[in-house]
Short mmCIF file of C-alpha atoms in Angstrom, two decimals:
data_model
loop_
_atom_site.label_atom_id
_atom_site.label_comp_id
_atom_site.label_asym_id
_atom_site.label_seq_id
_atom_site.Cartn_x
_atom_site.Cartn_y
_atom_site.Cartn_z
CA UNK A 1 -0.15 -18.14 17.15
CA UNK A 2 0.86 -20.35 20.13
CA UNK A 3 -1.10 -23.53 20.85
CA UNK A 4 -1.28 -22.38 24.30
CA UNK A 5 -3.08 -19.16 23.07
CA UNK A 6 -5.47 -21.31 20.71
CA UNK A 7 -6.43 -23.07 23.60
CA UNK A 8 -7.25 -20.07 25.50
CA UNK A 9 -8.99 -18.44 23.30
CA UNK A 10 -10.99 -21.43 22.49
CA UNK A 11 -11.78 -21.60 26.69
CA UNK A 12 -12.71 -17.99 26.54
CA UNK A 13 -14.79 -19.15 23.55
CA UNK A 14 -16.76 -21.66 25.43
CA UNK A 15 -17.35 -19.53 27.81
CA UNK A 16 -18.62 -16.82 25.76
CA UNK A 17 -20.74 -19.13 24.30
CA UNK A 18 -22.34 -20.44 27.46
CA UNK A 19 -22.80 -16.86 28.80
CA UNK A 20 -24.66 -16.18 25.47
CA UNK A 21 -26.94 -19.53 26.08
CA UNK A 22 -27.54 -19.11 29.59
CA UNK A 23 -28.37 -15.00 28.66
CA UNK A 24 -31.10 -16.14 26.01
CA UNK A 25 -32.27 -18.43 28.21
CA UNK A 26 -32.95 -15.85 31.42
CA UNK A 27 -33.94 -13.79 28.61
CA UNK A 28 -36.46 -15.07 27.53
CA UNK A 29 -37.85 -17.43 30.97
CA UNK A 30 -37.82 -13.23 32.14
CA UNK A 31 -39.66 -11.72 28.83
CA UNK A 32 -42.58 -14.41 29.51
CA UNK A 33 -42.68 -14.38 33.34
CA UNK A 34 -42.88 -10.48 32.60
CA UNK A 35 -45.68 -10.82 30.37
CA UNK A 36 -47.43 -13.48 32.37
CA UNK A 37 -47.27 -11.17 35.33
CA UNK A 38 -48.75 -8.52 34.05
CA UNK A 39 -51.79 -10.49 32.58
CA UNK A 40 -51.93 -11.69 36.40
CA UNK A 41 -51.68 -7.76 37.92
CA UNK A 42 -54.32 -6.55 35.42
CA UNK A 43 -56.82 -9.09 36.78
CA UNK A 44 -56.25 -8.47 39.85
CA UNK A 45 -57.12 -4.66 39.23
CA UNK A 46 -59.99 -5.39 37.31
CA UNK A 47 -61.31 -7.79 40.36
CA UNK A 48 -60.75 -5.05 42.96
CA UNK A 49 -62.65 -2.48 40.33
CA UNK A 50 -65.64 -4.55 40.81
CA UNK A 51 -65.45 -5.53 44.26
CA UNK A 52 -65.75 -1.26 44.13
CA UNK A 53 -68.81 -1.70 41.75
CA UNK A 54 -70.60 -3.43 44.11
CA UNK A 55 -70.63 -0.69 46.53
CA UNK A 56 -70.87 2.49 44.21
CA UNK A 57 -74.23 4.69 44.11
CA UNK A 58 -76.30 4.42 40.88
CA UNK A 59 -75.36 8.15 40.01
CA UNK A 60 -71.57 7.14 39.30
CA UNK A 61 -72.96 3.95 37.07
CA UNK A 62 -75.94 5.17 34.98
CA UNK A 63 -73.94 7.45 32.98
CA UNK A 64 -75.79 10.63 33.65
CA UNK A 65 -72.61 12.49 35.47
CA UNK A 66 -70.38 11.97 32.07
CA UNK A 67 -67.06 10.04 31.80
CA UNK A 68 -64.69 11.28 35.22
CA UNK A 69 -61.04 11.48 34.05
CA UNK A 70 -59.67 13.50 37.37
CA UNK A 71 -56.45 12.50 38.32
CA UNK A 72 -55.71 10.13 35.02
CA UNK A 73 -51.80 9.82 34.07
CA UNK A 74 -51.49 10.52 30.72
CA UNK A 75 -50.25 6.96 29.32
CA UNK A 76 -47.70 8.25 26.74
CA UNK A 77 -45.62 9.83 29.31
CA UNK A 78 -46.28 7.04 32.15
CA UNK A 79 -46.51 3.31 32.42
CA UNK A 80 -48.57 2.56 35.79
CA UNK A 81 -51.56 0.28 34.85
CA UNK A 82 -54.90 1.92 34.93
CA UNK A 83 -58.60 0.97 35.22
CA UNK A 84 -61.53 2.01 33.10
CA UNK A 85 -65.29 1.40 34.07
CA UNK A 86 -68.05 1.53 30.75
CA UNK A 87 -71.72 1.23 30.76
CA UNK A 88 -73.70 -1.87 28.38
CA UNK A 89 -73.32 0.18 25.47
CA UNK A 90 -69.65 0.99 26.05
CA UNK A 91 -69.64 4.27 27.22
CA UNK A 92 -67.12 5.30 29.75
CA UNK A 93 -67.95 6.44 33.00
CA UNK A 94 -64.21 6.68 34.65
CA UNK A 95 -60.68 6.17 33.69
CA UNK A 96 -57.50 6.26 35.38
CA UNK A 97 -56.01 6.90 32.62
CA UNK A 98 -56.12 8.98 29.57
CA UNK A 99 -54.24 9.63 26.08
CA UNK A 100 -53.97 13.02 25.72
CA UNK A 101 -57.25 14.56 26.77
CA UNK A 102 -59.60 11.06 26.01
CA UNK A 103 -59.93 7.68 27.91
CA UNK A 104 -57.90 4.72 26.68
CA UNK A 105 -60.21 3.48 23.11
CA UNK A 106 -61.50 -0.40 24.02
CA UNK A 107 -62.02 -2.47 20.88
CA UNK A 108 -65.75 -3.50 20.53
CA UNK A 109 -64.06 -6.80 19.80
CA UNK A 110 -62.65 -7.32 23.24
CA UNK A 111 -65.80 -6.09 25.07
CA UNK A 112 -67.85 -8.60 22.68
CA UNK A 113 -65.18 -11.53 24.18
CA UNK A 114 -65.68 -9.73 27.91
CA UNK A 115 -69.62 -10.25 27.83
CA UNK A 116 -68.75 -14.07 27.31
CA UNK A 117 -65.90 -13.68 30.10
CA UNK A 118 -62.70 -12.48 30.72
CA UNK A 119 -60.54 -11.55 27.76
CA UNK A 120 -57.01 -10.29 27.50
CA UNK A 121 -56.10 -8.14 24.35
CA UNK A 122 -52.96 -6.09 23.33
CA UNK A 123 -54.20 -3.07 21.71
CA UNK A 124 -51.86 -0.62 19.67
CA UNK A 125 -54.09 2.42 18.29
CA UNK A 126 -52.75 5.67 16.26
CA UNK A 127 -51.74 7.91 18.66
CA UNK A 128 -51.57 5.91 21.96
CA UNK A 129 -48.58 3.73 22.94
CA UNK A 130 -49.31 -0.19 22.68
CA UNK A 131 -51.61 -1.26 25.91
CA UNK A 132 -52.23 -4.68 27.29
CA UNK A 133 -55.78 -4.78 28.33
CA UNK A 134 -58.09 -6.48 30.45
CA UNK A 135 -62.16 -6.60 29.69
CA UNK A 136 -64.76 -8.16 32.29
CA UNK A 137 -68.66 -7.79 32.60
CA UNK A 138 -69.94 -6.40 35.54
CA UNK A 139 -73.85 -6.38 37.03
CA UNK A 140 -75.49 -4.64 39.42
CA UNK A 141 -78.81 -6.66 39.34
CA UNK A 142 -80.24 -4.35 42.16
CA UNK A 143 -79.85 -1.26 40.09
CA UNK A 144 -80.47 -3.02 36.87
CA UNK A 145 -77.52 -1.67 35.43
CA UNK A 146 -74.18 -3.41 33.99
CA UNK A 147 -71.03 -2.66 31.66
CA UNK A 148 -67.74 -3.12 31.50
CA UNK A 149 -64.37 -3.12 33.68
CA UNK A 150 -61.10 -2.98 31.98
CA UNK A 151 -57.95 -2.92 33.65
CA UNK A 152 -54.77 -1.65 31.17
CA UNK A 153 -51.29 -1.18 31.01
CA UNK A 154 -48.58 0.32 28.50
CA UNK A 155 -46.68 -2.71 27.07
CA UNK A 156 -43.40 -0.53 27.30
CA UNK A 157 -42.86 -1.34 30.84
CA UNK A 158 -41.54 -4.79 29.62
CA UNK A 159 -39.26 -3.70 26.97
CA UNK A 160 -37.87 -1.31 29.95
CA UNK A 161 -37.46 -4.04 32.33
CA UNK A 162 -35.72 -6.18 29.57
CA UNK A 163 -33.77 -3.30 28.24
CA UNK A 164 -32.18 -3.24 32.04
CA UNK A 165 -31.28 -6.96 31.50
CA UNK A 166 -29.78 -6.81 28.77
CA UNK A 167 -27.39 -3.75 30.12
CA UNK A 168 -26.67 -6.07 33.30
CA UNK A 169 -25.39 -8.85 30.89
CA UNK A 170 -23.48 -6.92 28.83
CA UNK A 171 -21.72 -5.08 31.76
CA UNK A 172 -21.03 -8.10 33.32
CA UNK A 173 -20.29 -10.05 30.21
CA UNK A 174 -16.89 -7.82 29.98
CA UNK A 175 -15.48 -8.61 33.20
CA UNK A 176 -16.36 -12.47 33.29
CA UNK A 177 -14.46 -12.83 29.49
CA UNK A 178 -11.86 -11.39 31.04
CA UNK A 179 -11.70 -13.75 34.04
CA UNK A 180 -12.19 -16.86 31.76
CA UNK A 181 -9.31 -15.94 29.65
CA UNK A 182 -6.65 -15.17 32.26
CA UNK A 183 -7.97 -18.51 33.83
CA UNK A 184 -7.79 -20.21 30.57
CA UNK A 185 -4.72 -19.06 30.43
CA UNK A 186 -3.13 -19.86 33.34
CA UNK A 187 -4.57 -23.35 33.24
CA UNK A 188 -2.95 -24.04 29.62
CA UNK A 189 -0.11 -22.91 30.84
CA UNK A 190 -0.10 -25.43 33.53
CA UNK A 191 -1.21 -28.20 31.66
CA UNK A 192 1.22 -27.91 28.86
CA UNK A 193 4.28 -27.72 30.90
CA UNK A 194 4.75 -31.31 31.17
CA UNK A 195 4.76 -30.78 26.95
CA UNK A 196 7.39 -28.51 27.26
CA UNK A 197 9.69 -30.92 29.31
CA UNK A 198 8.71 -33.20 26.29
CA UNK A 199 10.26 -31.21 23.68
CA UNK A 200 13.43 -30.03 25.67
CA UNK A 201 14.01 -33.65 26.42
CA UNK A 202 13.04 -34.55 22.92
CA UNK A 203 15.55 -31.12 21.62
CA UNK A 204 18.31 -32.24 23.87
CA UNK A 205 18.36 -35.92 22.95
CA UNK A 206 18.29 -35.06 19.64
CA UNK A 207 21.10 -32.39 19.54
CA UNK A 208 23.32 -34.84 21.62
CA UNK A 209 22.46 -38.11 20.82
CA UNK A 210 21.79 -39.45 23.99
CA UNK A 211 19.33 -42.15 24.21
CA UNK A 212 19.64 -42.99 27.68
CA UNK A 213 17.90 -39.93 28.51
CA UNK A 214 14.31 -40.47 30.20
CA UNK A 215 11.38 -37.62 31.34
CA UNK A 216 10.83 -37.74 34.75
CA UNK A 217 8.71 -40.40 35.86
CA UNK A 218 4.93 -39.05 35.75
CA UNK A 219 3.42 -38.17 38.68
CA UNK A 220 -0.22 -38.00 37.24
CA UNK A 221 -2.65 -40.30 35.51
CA UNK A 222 -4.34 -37.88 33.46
CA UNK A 223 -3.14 -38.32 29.11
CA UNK A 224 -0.09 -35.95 30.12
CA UNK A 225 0.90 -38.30 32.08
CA UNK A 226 0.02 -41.29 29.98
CA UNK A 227 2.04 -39.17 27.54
CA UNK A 228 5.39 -39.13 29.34
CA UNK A 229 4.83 -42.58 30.15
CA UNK A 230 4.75 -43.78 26.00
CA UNK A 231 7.39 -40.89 25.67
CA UNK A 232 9.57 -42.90 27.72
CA UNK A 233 8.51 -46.00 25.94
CA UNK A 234 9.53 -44.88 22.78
CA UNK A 235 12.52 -43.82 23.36
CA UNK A 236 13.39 -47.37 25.21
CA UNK A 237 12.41 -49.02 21.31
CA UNK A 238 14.67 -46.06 19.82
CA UNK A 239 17.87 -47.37 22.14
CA UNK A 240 16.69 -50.62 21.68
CA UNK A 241 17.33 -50.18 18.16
CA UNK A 242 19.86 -47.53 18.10
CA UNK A 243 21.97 -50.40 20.21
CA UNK A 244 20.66 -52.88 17.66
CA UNK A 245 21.66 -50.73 14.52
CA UNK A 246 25.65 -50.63 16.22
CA UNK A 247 25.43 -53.88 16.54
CA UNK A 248 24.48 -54.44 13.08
CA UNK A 249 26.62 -52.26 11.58
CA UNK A 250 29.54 -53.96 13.88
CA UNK A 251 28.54 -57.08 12.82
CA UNK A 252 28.55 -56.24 9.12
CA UNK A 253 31.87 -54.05 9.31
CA UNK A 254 33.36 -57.59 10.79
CA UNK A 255 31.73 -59.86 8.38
CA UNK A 256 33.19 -58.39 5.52
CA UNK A 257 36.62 -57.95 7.26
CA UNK A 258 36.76 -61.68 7.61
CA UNK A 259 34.93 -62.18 4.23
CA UNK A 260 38.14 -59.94 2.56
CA UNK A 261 40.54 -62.16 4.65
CA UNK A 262 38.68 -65.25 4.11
CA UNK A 263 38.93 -64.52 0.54
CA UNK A 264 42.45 -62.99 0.26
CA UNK A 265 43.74 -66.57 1.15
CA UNK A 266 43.12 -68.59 -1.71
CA UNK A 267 42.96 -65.99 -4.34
CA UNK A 268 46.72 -65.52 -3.14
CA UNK A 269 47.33 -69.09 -3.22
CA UNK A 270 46.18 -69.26 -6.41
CA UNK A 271 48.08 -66.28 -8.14
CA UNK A 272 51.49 -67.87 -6.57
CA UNK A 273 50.91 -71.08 -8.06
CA UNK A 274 49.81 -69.69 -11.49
CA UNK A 275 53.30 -67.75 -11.39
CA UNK A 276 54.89 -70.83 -10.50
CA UNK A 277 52.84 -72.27 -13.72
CA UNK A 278 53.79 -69.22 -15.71
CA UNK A 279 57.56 -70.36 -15.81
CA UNK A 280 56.89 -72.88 -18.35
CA UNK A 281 59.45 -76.21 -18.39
CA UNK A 282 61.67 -74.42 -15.91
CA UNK A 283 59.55 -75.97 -13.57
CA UNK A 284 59.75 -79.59 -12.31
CA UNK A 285 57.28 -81.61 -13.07
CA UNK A 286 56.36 -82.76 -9.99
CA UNK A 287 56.25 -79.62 -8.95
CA UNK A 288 53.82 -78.46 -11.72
CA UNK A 289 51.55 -80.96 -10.44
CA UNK A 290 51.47 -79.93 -6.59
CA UNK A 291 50.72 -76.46 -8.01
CA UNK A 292 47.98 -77.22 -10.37
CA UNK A 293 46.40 -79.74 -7.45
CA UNK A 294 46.76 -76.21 -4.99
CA UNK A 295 44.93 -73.92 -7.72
CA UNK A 296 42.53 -76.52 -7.80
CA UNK A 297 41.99 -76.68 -4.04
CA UNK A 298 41.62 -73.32 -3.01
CA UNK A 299 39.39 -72.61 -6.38
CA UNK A 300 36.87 -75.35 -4.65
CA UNK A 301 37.54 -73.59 -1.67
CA UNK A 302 36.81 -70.28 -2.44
CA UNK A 303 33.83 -71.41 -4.45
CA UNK A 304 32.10 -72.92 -1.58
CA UNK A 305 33.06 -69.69 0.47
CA UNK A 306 31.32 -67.62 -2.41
CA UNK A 307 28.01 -69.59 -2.40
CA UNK A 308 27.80 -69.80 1.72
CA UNK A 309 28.14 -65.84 1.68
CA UNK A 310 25.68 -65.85 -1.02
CA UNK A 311 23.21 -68.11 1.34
CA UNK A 312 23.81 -65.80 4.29
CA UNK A 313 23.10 -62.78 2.14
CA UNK A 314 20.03 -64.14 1.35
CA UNK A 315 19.28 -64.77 5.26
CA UNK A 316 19.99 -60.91 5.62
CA UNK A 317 17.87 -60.00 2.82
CA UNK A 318 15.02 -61.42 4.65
CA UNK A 319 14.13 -64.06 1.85
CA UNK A 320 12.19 -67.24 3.41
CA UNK A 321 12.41 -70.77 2.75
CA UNK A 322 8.92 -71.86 0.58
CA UNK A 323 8.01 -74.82 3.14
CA UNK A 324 6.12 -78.06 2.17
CA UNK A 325 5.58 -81.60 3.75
CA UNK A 326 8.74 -83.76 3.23
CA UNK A 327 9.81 -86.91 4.34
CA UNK A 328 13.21 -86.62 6.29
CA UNK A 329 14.13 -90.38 6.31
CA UNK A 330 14.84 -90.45 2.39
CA UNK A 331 16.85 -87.59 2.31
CA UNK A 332 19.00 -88.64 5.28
CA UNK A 333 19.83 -92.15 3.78
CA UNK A 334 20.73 -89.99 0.52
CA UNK A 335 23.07 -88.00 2.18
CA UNK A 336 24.28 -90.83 4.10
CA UNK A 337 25.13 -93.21 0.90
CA UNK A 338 27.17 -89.96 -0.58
CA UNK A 339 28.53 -89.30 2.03
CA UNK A 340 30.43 -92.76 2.45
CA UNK A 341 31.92 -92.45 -1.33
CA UNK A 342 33.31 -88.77 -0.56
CA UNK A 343 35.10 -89.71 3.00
CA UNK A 344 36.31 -93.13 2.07
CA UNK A 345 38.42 -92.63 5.25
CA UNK A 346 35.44 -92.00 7.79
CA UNK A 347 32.93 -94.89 8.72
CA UNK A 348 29.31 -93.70 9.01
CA UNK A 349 26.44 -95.60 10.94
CA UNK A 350 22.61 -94.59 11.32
CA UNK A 351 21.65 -95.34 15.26
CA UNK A 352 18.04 -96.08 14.08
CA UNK A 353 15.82 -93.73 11.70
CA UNK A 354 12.32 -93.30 12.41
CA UNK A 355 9.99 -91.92 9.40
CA UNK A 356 9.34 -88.67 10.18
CA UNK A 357 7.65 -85.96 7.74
CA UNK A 358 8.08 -81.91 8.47
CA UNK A 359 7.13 -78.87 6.51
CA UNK A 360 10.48 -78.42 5.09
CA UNK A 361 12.53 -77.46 1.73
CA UNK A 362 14.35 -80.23 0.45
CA UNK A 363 17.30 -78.33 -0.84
CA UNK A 364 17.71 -76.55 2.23
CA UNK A 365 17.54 -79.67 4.38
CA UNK A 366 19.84 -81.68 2.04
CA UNK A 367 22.27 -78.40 2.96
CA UNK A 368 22.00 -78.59 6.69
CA UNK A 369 22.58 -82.37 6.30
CA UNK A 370 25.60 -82.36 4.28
CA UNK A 371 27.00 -79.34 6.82
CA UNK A 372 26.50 -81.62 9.70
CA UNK A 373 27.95 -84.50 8.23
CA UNK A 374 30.64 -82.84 6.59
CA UNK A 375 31.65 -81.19 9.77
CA UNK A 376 31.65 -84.53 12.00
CA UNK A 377 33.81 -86.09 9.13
CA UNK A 378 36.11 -82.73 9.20
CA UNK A 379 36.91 -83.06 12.45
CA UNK A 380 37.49 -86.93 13.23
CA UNK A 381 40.58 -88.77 12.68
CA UNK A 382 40.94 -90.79 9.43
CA UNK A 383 39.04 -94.09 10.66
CA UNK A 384 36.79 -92.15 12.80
CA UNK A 385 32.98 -92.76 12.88
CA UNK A 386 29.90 -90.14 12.14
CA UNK A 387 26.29 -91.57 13.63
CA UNK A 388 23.35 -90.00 12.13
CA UNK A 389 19.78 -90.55 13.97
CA UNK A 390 16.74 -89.71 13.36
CA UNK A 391 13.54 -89.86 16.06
CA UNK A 392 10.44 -88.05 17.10
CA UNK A 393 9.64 -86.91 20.37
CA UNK A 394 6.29 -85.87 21.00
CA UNK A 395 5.47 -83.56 18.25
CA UNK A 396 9.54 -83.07 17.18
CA UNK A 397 11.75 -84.69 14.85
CA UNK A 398 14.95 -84.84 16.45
CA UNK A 399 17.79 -85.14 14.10
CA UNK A 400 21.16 -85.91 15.53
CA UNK A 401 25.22 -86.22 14.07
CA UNK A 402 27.69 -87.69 16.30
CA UNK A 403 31.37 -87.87 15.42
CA UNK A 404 34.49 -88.97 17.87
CA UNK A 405 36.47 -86.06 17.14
CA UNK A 406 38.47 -83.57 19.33
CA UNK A 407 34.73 -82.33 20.93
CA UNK A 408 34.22 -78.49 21.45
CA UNK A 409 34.83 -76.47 24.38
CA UNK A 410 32.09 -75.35 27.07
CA UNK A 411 32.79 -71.27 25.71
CA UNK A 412 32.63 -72.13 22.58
CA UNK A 413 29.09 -73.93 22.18
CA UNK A 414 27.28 -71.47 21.25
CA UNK A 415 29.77 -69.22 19.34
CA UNK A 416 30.70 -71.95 16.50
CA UNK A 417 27.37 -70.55 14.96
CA UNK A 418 28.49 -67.59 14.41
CA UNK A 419 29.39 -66.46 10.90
CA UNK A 420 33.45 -66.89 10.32
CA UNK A 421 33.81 -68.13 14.12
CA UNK A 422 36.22 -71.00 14.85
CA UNK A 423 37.04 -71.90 18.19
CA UNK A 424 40.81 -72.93 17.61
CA UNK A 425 43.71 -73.90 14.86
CA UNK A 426 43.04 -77.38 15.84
CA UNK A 427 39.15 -77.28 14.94
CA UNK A 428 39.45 -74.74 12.36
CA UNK A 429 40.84 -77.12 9.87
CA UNK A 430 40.78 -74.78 7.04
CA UNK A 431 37.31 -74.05 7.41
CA UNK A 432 35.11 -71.29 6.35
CA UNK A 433 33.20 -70.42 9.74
CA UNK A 434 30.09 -70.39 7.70
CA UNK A 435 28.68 -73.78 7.60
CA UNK A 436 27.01 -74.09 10.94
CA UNK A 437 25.69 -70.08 10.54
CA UNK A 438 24.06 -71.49 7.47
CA UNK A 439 22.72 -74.18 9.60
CA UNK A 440 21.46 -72.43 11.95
CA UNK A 441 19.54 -70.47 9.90
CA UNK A 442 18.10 -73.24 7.81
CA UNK A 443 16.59 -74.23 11.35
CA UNK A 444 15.50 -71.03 12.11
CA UNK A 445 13.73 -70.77 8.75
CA UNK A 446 11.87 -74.60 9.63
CA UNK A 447 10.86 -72.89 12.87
CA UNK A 448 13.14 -75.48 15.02
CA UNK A 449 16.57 -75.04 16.98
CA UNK A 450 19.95 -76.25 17.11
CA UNK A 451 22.46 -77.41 19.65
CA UNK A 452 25.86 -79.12 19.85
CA UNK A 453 27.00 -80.98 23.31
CA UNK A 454 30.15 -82.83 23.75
CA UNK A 455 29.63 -87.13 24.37
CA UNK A 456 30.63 -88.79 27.06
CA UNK A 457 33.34 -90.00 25.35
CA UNK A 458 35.28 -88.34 22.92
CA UNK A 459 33.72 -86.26 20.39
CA UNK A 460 30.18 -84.11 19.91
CA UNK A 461 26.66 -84.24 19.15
CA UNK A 462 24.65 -81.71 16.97
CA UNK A 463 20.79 -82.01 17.59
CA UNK A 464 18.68 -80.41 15.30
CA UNK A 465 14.86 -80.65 16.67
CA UNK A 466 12.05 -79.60 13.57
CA UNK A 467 8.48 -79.61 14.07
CA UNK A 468 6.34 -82.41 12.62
CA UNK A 469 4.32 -81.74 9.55
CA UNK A 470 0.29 -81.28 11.15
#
């Protein structure tokens, strides 16, 4: 079954079921105005039976003529109310209406209640049909005389009345079902149609891939509208990611293109020299030694390549640094001293280091350091200089590595963090392309930033800025 049929037939529903409430309720307001109207009728008759009393010679109230039924309906066949007139001792006198061949039977009960004032009783006796009655004392002090008046009528006349009612609902039930439902209908119909876009658009997109693809933009403020609107929402965050996942995929396809290529360099430096090696004492000497000194080279080489794809990997992985408060000062004059006694060639100064403390991994940091440093020394001319400064700046530690070398181009700023990147032969200098990628994420992970700008002068300037420790 459709949802657009559910929904109709749970309109029609609702309307069935208010029909049925509002019925009941006109039922039965009806069935008690009915009832309380004919209390009201009967003493009405029974007052304008003894306004007749009043006026009526002794002969017709003493008894002595006998009860007068002329012209009584017979009750089981009709259901006009009557009146009945009895002496003191509850004898009748007249009736306008009979059962059979006899007056309507009065309770003594209800004539006992009369004598004390009105009283309304609903009588149902073997052989008569059920009769509401109405008792009253009347006097006539002149005559000395008194009795009873009590005005009747068959109960039946209700059930009748009702019995109409209920056919009127029922035959008009039919045609107003049938109305709700073809209105339920249609209205479903109308209201889901914006759905139906949904789906084609959602069918379509999905058969051809096209995430550029929008609904219509909504013309109503109602949830179908509100609907289209996240529709269209969503399906920006699926191209958002769909472009995100190329890129990714791009990015990955690249990375371990230039990892193989990275890789296929040494290892193929390294299995020429070890067949040079293999020769034995056919080879020079000298020669033996270059070899063995090349081996050793690109082993270091590809070693260092092997542990900076292992630190990316990790990056990608989504591991996180553990952070804790560390004092940067200590670790940069660590680095520093080393640093000296590996490039013997380079000079290094400190341009004034300010203690500083961050929430920070010490390994990680003592990485980004010896990247920075590394690369100023890699790129300056034997007898070139690397400054390394350390300051705060409002709530920043800025960290900063200067060298003198050949600078780097305004294109290439921001590009020499990418993974394998290098902006030229002449910078390259038998580089990786992963050190500043690692660096950058090391930042990243202290919740800080990196930049490089070129000097004045000759040379560049990498400034690392990490929040202070609160």
């Amino acid at each position: 079954m459709s949802f657009r049929l559910r929904l109709t037939f749970f309109g029609a529903a609702l309307v069935a079921l208010t029909l049925l409430a509002f019925g009941w309720l006109v039922y039965a307001l009806v069935a008690n105005s009915q009832a309380t109207a004919q209390d009201d009728g009967l003493k009405h008759r029974a007052a304008d039976a003894l306004t007749s009393i009043l006026t009526a010679p002794a002969s017709e109230l003493n008894g002595t003529a006998g009860p007068s039924l002329s012209g009584a309906e017979d009750l089981r066949q009709r259901t006009d109310p009557f009146t009945e007139i009895l002496t003191a001792a509850g004898a009748v006198l007249s009736a306008t209406g009979r059962v059979g061949s006899a007056p309507p039977a009065v309770p003594g009960s209800l004539l006992d209640a009369a004598a004390r004032g009105g009283a309304l009783a609903t009588v149902d006796a073997p052989g008569s049909p059920q009769l509401r009655l109405y008792a009253t004392a009347w006097t006539r002090t002149d005559l000395g005389l008194g009795g009873y008046v009590v005005a009747g009528q068959p109960t039946s006349i209700q059930s009748e009345n009702l019995k109409g009612l209920r056919g009127f609902f029922i035959v008009s039930s039919i045609p107003t079902l049938l109305a709700a439902f073809l209105a339920s209908w249609l209205i479903t119909g109308r209201a889901l149609r914006p759905l139906k876009s949904v789906v084609e658009t959602a069918d379509s997109i999905a058969r051809t891939r096209d995430f550029k693809r929008r609904l219509p933009p909504a013309k109503r403020s109602d949830e179908i509208g509100l609907l289209s609107g996240r529709f269209n929402g969503m399906l920006d965050q699926v191209e958002a990611a769909n472009q995100q996942l190329t890129v990714a995929l791009e990015a990955q396809r690249r990375f371990v293109a230039d990892a193989s290529h990275e890789l296929r360099t040494p290892l193929t430096t390294i299995r020429g020299n070890a067949d040079l090696l293999a020769q034995g004492p056919a080879v020079d000497e000298e020669v033996r030694r270059e070899a063995a000194r090349d081996v050793a080279s690109e082993s270091e080489r590809m070693s260092r390549l092997v542990e900076r794809l292992l630190t990316l990997a990790q990056a990608d992985a989504g591991q996180h640094l553990e952070l804790a408060p560390l004092a940067l000062r200590p670790l940069i004059d660590s680095v520093f001293r080393q640093a000296q006694a590996v490039h013997e060639d380079r000079r290094f100064h400190n341009v004034g280091l300010t203690d500083a403390t961050i929430a920070g991994d010490a390994d990680a940091i003592i990485q980004l350091l010896w990247i920075l440093v590394d690369n100023g020394a890699k790129f300056t001319k034997p007898g070139g200089s690397v400054e390394i400064g350390l300051r705060q700046h409002d709530s920043t530690a800025l960290l900063t590595v200067a060298d003198d070398g050949i600078g780097v181009a305004a294109d290439d700023r921001e590009r020499v963090f990418e993974r394998f990147y290098q902006a030229d032969q002449a910078r390259s200098n038998n580089g990786t392309g992963l050190g500043l990628s690692i660096a950058r994420w090391i930042v990243e992970e202290h919740r800080g930033a990196i930049s490089v700008r070129n000097n004045t002068g000759p040379g560049c300037t990498f400034t690392v800025s990490l929040p202070l420790a609160g």
